[in-house]
mmCIF file of C-alpha atoms in Angstrom:
data_model
loop_
_atom_site.group_PDB
_atom_site.id
_atom_site.type_symbol
_atom_site.label_atom_id
_atom_site.label_comp_id
_atom_site.label_asym_id
_atom_site.label_seq_id
_atom_site.Cartn_x
_atom_site.Cartn_y
_atom_site.Cartn_z
ATOM 1 C CA UNK W 138 116.298 105.564 123.613
ATOM 2 C CA UNK W 139 112.739 106.222 124.649
ATOM 3 C CA UNK W 140 109.944 105.407 121.971
ATOM 4 C CA UNK W 141 107.195 107.587 120.840
ATOM 5 C CA UNK W 142 105.084 108.593 123.733
ATOM 6 C CA UNK W 143 101.562 109.499 123.566
ATOM 7 C CA UNK W 144 99.108 110.877 126.152
ATOM 8 C CA UNK W 145 96.646 110.063 127.380
ATOM 9 C CA UNK W 146 96.311 106.258 126.650
ATOM 10 C CA UNK W 147 92.514 106.471 127.089
ATOM 11 C CA UNK W 148 90.043 109.192 126.806
ATOM 12 C CA UNK W 149 86.175 109.212 126.996
ATOM 13 C CA UNK W 150 84.516 112.347 125.674
ATOM 14 C CA UNK W 151 80.895 113.642 124.878
ATOM 15 C CA UNK W 152 79.576 114.542 121.515
ATOM 16 C CA UNK W 153 80.140 118.041 120.743
ATOM 17 C CA UNK W 154 83.208 118.361 122.984
ATOM 18 C CA UNK W 155 86.692 118.871 121.835
ATOM 19 C CA UNK W 156 89.811 116.897 122.579
ATOM 20 C CA UNK W 157 93.656 117.367 122.623
ATOM 21 C CA UNK W 158 95.986 114.604 122.266
ATOM 22 C CA UNK W 159 99.753 114.778 122.738
ATOM 23 C CA UNK W 160 102.884 113.040 121.083
ATOM 24 C CA UNK W 161 106.403 113.145 122.133
ATOM 25 C CA UNK W 162 108.481 111.695 119.258
ATOM 26 C CA UNK W 163 111.891 109.736 119.515
ATOM 27 C CA UNK W 164 114.634 112.148 120.531
ATOM 28 C CA UNK W 165 116.306 113.462 117.200
ATOM 29 C CA UNK W 166 113.089 112.648 115.059
ATOM 30 C CA UNK W 167 112.003 115.852 113.276
ATOM 31 C CA UNK W 168 108.717 114.288 111.583
ATOM 32 C CA UNK W 169 105.533 113.479 113.218
ATOM 33 C CA UNK W 170 102.476 112.024 111.588
ATOM 34 C CA UNK W 171 99.115 111.252 112.934
ATOM 35 C CA UNK W 172 96.925 108.200 111.913
ATOM 36 C CA UNK W 173 93.388 107.314 112.753
ATOM 37 C CA UNK W 174 92.487 103.651 113.194
ATOM 38 C CA UNK W 175 89.078 102.127 113.218
ATOM 39 C CA UNK W 176 87.707 98.505 112.608
ATOM 40 C CA UNK W 177 85.861 99.528 109.632
ATOM 41 C CA UNK W 178 88.446 101.998 107.722
ATOM 42 C CA UNK W 179 91.692 100.579 108.953
ATOM 43 C CA UNK W 180 94.595 102.802 109.306
ATOM 44 C CA UNK W 181 94.084 106.313 107.779
ATOM 45 C CA UNK W 182 96.666 109.085 107.455
ATOM 46 C CA UNK W 183 95.606 112.395 109.017
ATOM 47 C CA UNK W 184 98.494 114.747 108.522
ATOM 48 C CA UNK W 185 102.277 114.973 108.865
ATOM 49 C CA UNK W 186 104.413 117.754 110.367
ATOM 50 C CA UNK W 187 108.123 118.642 109.927
ATOM 51 C CA UNK W 188 109.729 121.476 111.524
ATOM 52 C CA UNK W 189 106.507 122.948 112.951
ATOM 53 C CA UNK W 190 104.915 123.144 109.352
ATOM 54 C CA UNK W 191 102.222 120.768 108.214
ATOM 55 C CA UNK W 192 103.634 119.168 105.250
ATOM 56 C CA UNK W 193 100.931 116.564 104.139
ATOM 57 C CA UNK W 194 97.217 116.179 105.157
ATOM 58 C CA UNK W 195 94.852 113.392 104.643
ATOM 59 C CA UNK W 196 91.258 113.404 103.675
ATOM 60 C CA UNK W 197 89.726 114.434 107.075
ATOM 61 C CA UNK W 198 87.441 117.493 107.792
ATOM 62 C CA UNK W 199 88.712 120.503 109.136
ATOM 63 C CA UNK W 200 87.585 119.604 112.734
ATOM 64 C CA UNK W 201 90.728 117.774 112.811
ATOM 65 C CA UNK W 202 93.878 119.865 113.333
ATOM 66 C CA UNK W 203 97.332 119.656 114.703
ATOM 67 C CA UNK W 204 100.520 121.581 115.199
ATOM 68 C CA UNK W 205 104.023 120.883 116.071
ATOM 69 C CA UNK W 206 106.399 122.612 118.514
ATOM 70 C CA UNK W 207 109.965 123.711 118.132
ATOM 71 C CA UNK W 208 111.115 120.631 120.229
ATOM 72 C CA UNK W 209 109.205 118.392 117.647
ATOM 73 C CA UNK W 210 106.297 117.321 120.171
ATOM 74 C CA UNK W 211 103.133 117.561 118.395
ATOM 75 C CA UNK W 212 99.428 117.711 119.469
ATOM 76 C CA UNK W 213 96.415 117.010 117.469
ATOM 77 C CA UNK W 214 92.878 118.591 118.350
ATOM 78 C CA UNK W 215 89.361 117.319 117.218
ATOM 79 C CA UNK W 216 86.623 119.764 117.866
ATOM 80 C CA UNK W 217 82.878 119.308 117.843
ATOM 81 C CA UNK W 218 83.210 115.489 118.519
ATOM 82 C CA UNK W 219 80.955 112.926 116.712
ATOM 83 C CA UNK W 220 80.346 109.465 117.602
ATOM 84 C CA UNK W 221 82.509 108.462 114.398
ATOM 85 C CA UNK W 222 85.516 109.827 115.892
ATOM 86 C CA UNK W 223 85.652 107.093 118.249
ATOM 87 C CA UNK W 224 88.990 105.369 117.231
ATOM 88 C CA UNK W 225 92.638 104.691 118.153
ATOM 89 C CA UNK W 226 94.726 107.797 117.320
ATOM 90 C CA UNK W 227 98.525 106.765 116.408
ATOM 91 C CA UNK W 228 101.306 109.187 116.316
ATOM 92 C CA UNK W 229 104.496 108.170 114.417
ATOM 93 C CA UNK W 230 107.765 109.950 114.210
ATOM 94 C CA UNK W 231 110.827 109.501 111.742
ATOM 95 C CA UNK W 232 114.128 111.097 111.373
ATOM 96 C CA UNK W 233 113.633 111.993 107.863
ATOM 97 C CA UNK W 234 116.812 113.370 106.693
ATOM 98 C CA UNK W 235 115.003 114.656 103.288
ATOM 99 C CA UNK W 236 113.125 113.455 100.155
ATOM 100 C CA UNK W 237 114.535 110.282 98.749
ATOM 101 C CA UNK W 238 116.152 108.950 101.926
ATOM 102 C CA UNK W 239 114.825 106.205 104.074
ATOM 103 C CA UNK W 240 113.541 106.649 107.491
ATOM 104 C CA UNK W 241 110.974 104.185 108.861
ATOM 105 C CA UNK W 242 108.078 105.169 110.986
ATOM 106 C CA UNK W 243 108.084 104.621 114.698
ATOM 107 C CA UNK W 244 104.682 104.401 116.141
ATOM 108 C CA UNK W 245 103.352 105.033 119.690
ATOM 109 C CA UNK W 246 100.763 102.715 121.317
ATOM 110 C CA UNK W 247 98.058 105.428 120.593
ATOM 111 C CA UNK W 248 95.325 107.239 122.320
ATOM 112 C CA UNK W 249 92.049 105.188 122.412
ATOM 113 C CA UNK W 250 89.184 107.950 122.189
ATOM 114 C CA UNK W 251 85.682 107.042 122.944
ATOM 115 C CA UNK W 252 82.925 109.447 122.190
ATOM 116 C CA UNK W 253 79.427 108.860 123.773
ATOM 117 C CA UNK H 1105 102.169 104.624 96.483
ATOM 118 C CA UNK H 1106 101.710 101.315 94.660
ATOM 119 C CA UNK H 1107 98.879 99.141 95.641
ATOM 120 C CA UNK H 1108 99.825 96.165 97.517
ATOM 121 C CA UNK H 1109 97.725 92.858 97.879
ATOM 122 C CA UNK H 1110 98.046 90.404 100.832
ATOM 123 C CA UNK H 1111 96.100 87.461 101.948
ATOM 124 C CA UNK H 1112 93.523 88.032 104.454
ATOM 125 C CA UNK H 1113 94.990 85.408 107.066
ATOM 126 C CA UNK H 1114 97.633 82.826 107.673
ATOM 127 C CA UNK H 1115 98.347 80.169 110.112
ATOM 128 C CA UNK H 1116 101.613 78.931 111.160
ATOM 129 C CA UNK H 1117 102.943 76.535 113.817
ATOM 130 C CA UNK H 1118 105.044 77.790 116.778
ATOM 131 C CA UNK H 1119 108.704 77.205 115.775
ATOM 132 C CA UNK H 1120 108.258 76.862 112.017
ATOM 133 C CA UNK H 1121 109.053 79.487 109.392
ATOM 134 C CA UNK H 1122 106.096 81.943 108.644
ATOM 135 C CA UNK H 1123 106.263 83.180 105.020
ATOM 136 C CA UNK H 1124 103.972 86.069 104.258
ATOM 137 C CA UNK H 1125 103.421 86.962 100.585
ATOM 138 C CA UNK H 1126 102.825 90.478 99.156
ATOM 139 C CA UNK H 1127 101.850 91.557 95.526
ATOM 140 C CA UNK H 1128 102.936 94.978 94.248
ATOM 141 C CA UNK H 1129 102.825 94.377 90.619
ATOM 142 C CA UNK H 1130 102.582 98.191 89.805
ATOM 143 C CA UNK H 1131 105.703 99.050 91.931
ATOM 144 C CA UNK H 1132 107.697 101.944 90.414
ATOM 145 C CA UNK H 1133 111.655 101.835 90.230
ATOM 146 C CA UNK H 1134 112.006 104.153 93.201
ATOM 147 C CA UNK H 1135 109.571 102.756 95.594
ATOM 148 C CA UNK H 1136 110.628 100.500 98.571
ATOM 149 C CA UNK H 1137 108.829 97.696 100.081
ATOM 150 C CA UNK H 1138 108.108 98.187 103.803
ATOM 151 C CA UNK H 1139 106.774 95.649 106.214
ATOM 152 C CA UNK H 1140 105.208 96.739 109.522
ATOM 153 C CA UNK H 1141 103.344 94.623 111.917
ATOM 154 C CA UNK H 1142 100.647 95.426 114.621
ATOM 155 C CA UNK H 1143 100.124 93.382 117.687
ATOM 156 C CA UNK H 1144 96.752 93.645 119.243
ATOM 157 C CA UNK H 1145 96.269 97.096 121.322
ATOM 158 C CA UNK H 1146 99.707 98.331 120.233
ATOM 159 C CA UNK H 1147 100.826 100.710 117.558
ATOM 160 C CA UNK H 1148 102.538 99.369 114.154
ATOM 161 C CA UNK H 1149 106.132 98.329 114.464
ATOM 162 C CA UNK H 1150 108.459 98.665 111.630
ATOM 163 C CA UNK H 1151 110.063 95.251 110.672
ATOM 164 C CA UNK H 1152 112.122 95.681 107.658
ATOM 165 C CA UNK H 1153 112.473 97.208 104.011
ATOM 166 C CA UNK H 1154 113.989 96.859 100.805
ATOM 167 C CA UNK H 1155 114.456 98.016 97.348
ATOM 168 C CA UNK H 1156 115.852 95.263 95.115
ATOM 169 C CA UNK H 1157 118.022 93.017 97.211
ATOM 170 C CA UNK H 1158 117.058 90.590 99.806
ATOM 171 C CA UNK H 1159 117.364 92.020 103.186
ATOM 172 C CA UNK H 1160 117.826 90.455 106.608
ATOM 173 C CA UNK H 1161 117.774 91.864 110.304
ATOM 174 C CA UNK H 1162 117.219 90.446 113.620
ATOM 175 C CA UNK H 1163 113.491 90.120 113.086
ATOM 176 C CA UNK H 1164 112.976 88.865 109.803
ATOM 177 C CA UNK H 1165 114.165 88.390 106.178
ATOM 178 C CA UNK H 1166 112.688 90.206 103.128
ATOM 179 C CA UNK H 1167 112.994 88.427 99.779
ATOM 180 C CA UNK H 1168 112.010 90.493 96.705
ATOM 181 C CA UNK H 1169 111.550 88.865 93.262
ATOM 182 C CA UNK H 1170 113.798 90.022 90.458
ATOM 183 C CA UNK H 1171 110.946 91.795 88.706
ATOM 184 C CA UNK H 1172 110.132 93.339 92.005
ATOM 185 C CA UNK H 1173 106.429 92.557 91.498
ATOM 186 C CA UNK H 1174 106.039 90.619 94.773
ATOM 187 C CA UNK H 1175 108.009 90.020 97.899
ATOM 188 C CA UNK H 1176 107.844 87.458 100.825
ATOM 189 C CA UNK H 1177 108.597 88.276 104.482
ATOM 190 C CA UNK H 1178 110.026 85.435 106.410
ATOM 191 C CA UNK H 1179 109.930 84.997 110.111
ATOM 192 C CA UNK H 1180 112.383 81.971 110.514
ATOM 193 C CA UNK H 1181 111.131 80.733 113.684
ATOM 194 C CA UNK H 1182 107.714 81.925 114.509
ATOM 195 C CA UNK H 1183 106.715 82.370 118.344
ATOM 196 C CA UNK H 1184 103.353 83.053 119.634
ATOM 197 C CA UNK H 1185 104.352 86.629 120.254
ATOM 198 C CA UNK H 1186 104.545 86.887 116.396
ATOM 199 C CA UNK H 1187 100.678 86.782 116.076
ATOM 200 C CA UNK H 1188 99.733 89.942 114.679
ATOM 201 C CA UNK H 1189 98.539 91.891 111.506
ATOM 202 C CA UNK H 1190 101.319 92.140 109.103
ATOM 203 C CA UNK H 1191 101.271 95.258 106.607
ATOM 204 C CA UNK H 1192 103.079 95.287 103.395
ATOM 205 C CA UNK H 1193 103.473 98.760 101.908
ATOM 206 C CA UNK H 1194 105.238 100.063 98.775
ATOM 207 C CA UNK H 1195 106.383 103.851 98.950
ATOM 208 C CA UNK H 1196 109.246 106.014 98.183
ATOM 209 C CA UNK H 1197 110.139 106.738 101.726
ATOM 210 C CA UNK H 1198 107.745 105.664 104.523
ATOM 211 C CA UNK H 1199 108.993 108.700 106.660
ATOM 212 C CA UNK H 1200 108.190 111.099 104.049
ATOM 213 C CA UNK H 1201 105.087 110.276 102.036
ATOM 214 C CA UNK H 1202 101.873 109.465 103.439
ATOM 215 C CA UNK H 1203 101.493 105.824 104.109
ATOM 216 C CA UNK H 1204 98.614 103.791 102.866
ATOM 217 C CA UNK H 1205 98.006 100.850 105.005
ATOM 218 C CA UNK H 1206 95.771 98.070 103.454
ATOM 219 C CA UNK H 1207 93.933 95.372 105.431
ATOM 220 C CA UNK H 1208 97.334 93.418 105.953
ATOM 221 C CA UNK H 1209 97.507 89.682 106.908
ATOM 222 C CA UNK H 1210 96.450 88.295 110.176
ATOM 223 C CA UNK H 1211 99.137 85.817 111.178
ATOM 224 C CA UNK H 1212 97.992 83.509 113.848
ATOM 225 C CA UNK H 1213 100.856 81.362 115.205
ATOM 226 C CA UNK H 1214 99.489 78.356 117.304
ATOM 227 C CA UNK H 1215 101.421 76.046 119.841
#
């Protein structure tokens, strides 16, 4: 079974631009989560999507948004990029049969975004 | 999710067992203990999880104390490829709730 795939692997953008990152979950997984990882803040939760609906959201400004498609693939978008948005963006998927059940997260290897 | 506390770093000789401790004294009855690790430049990798009983899989063993206030992840025969940051997380369902990753333990396996 293929793992979680994130594209692109590396991205360099200029301050003020916008960027879209893509994530293909493991086949059969319906939940997709996004995390930001920086040396100073560590791994921070951005948002989670399930059946095309955002179910949970972390404490990030509205410039960060996402969506999930009917095939469970997900994209996240960052508008008006700032230097502080430079980070590793990680996508994770899980089977997630329902509340109370257990389904570990499976992470991709991330997109390394550099804002100059 | 309950707060977890882990040592900042640990060393282990190759071939020896690596025992990584985690304190989760405020864990609630329906929260599981999950372990993930992150090798440099890769995404976190799920290792193992448990509720009350000790668990073992092909990667590691998880020992949870009877009062559930702490646990230990055991890598029975550490290799150089086990060098990574190990995260201990207490949550109801890691695939459902928002995960809070702490700083983790940097395990360095040396020849």
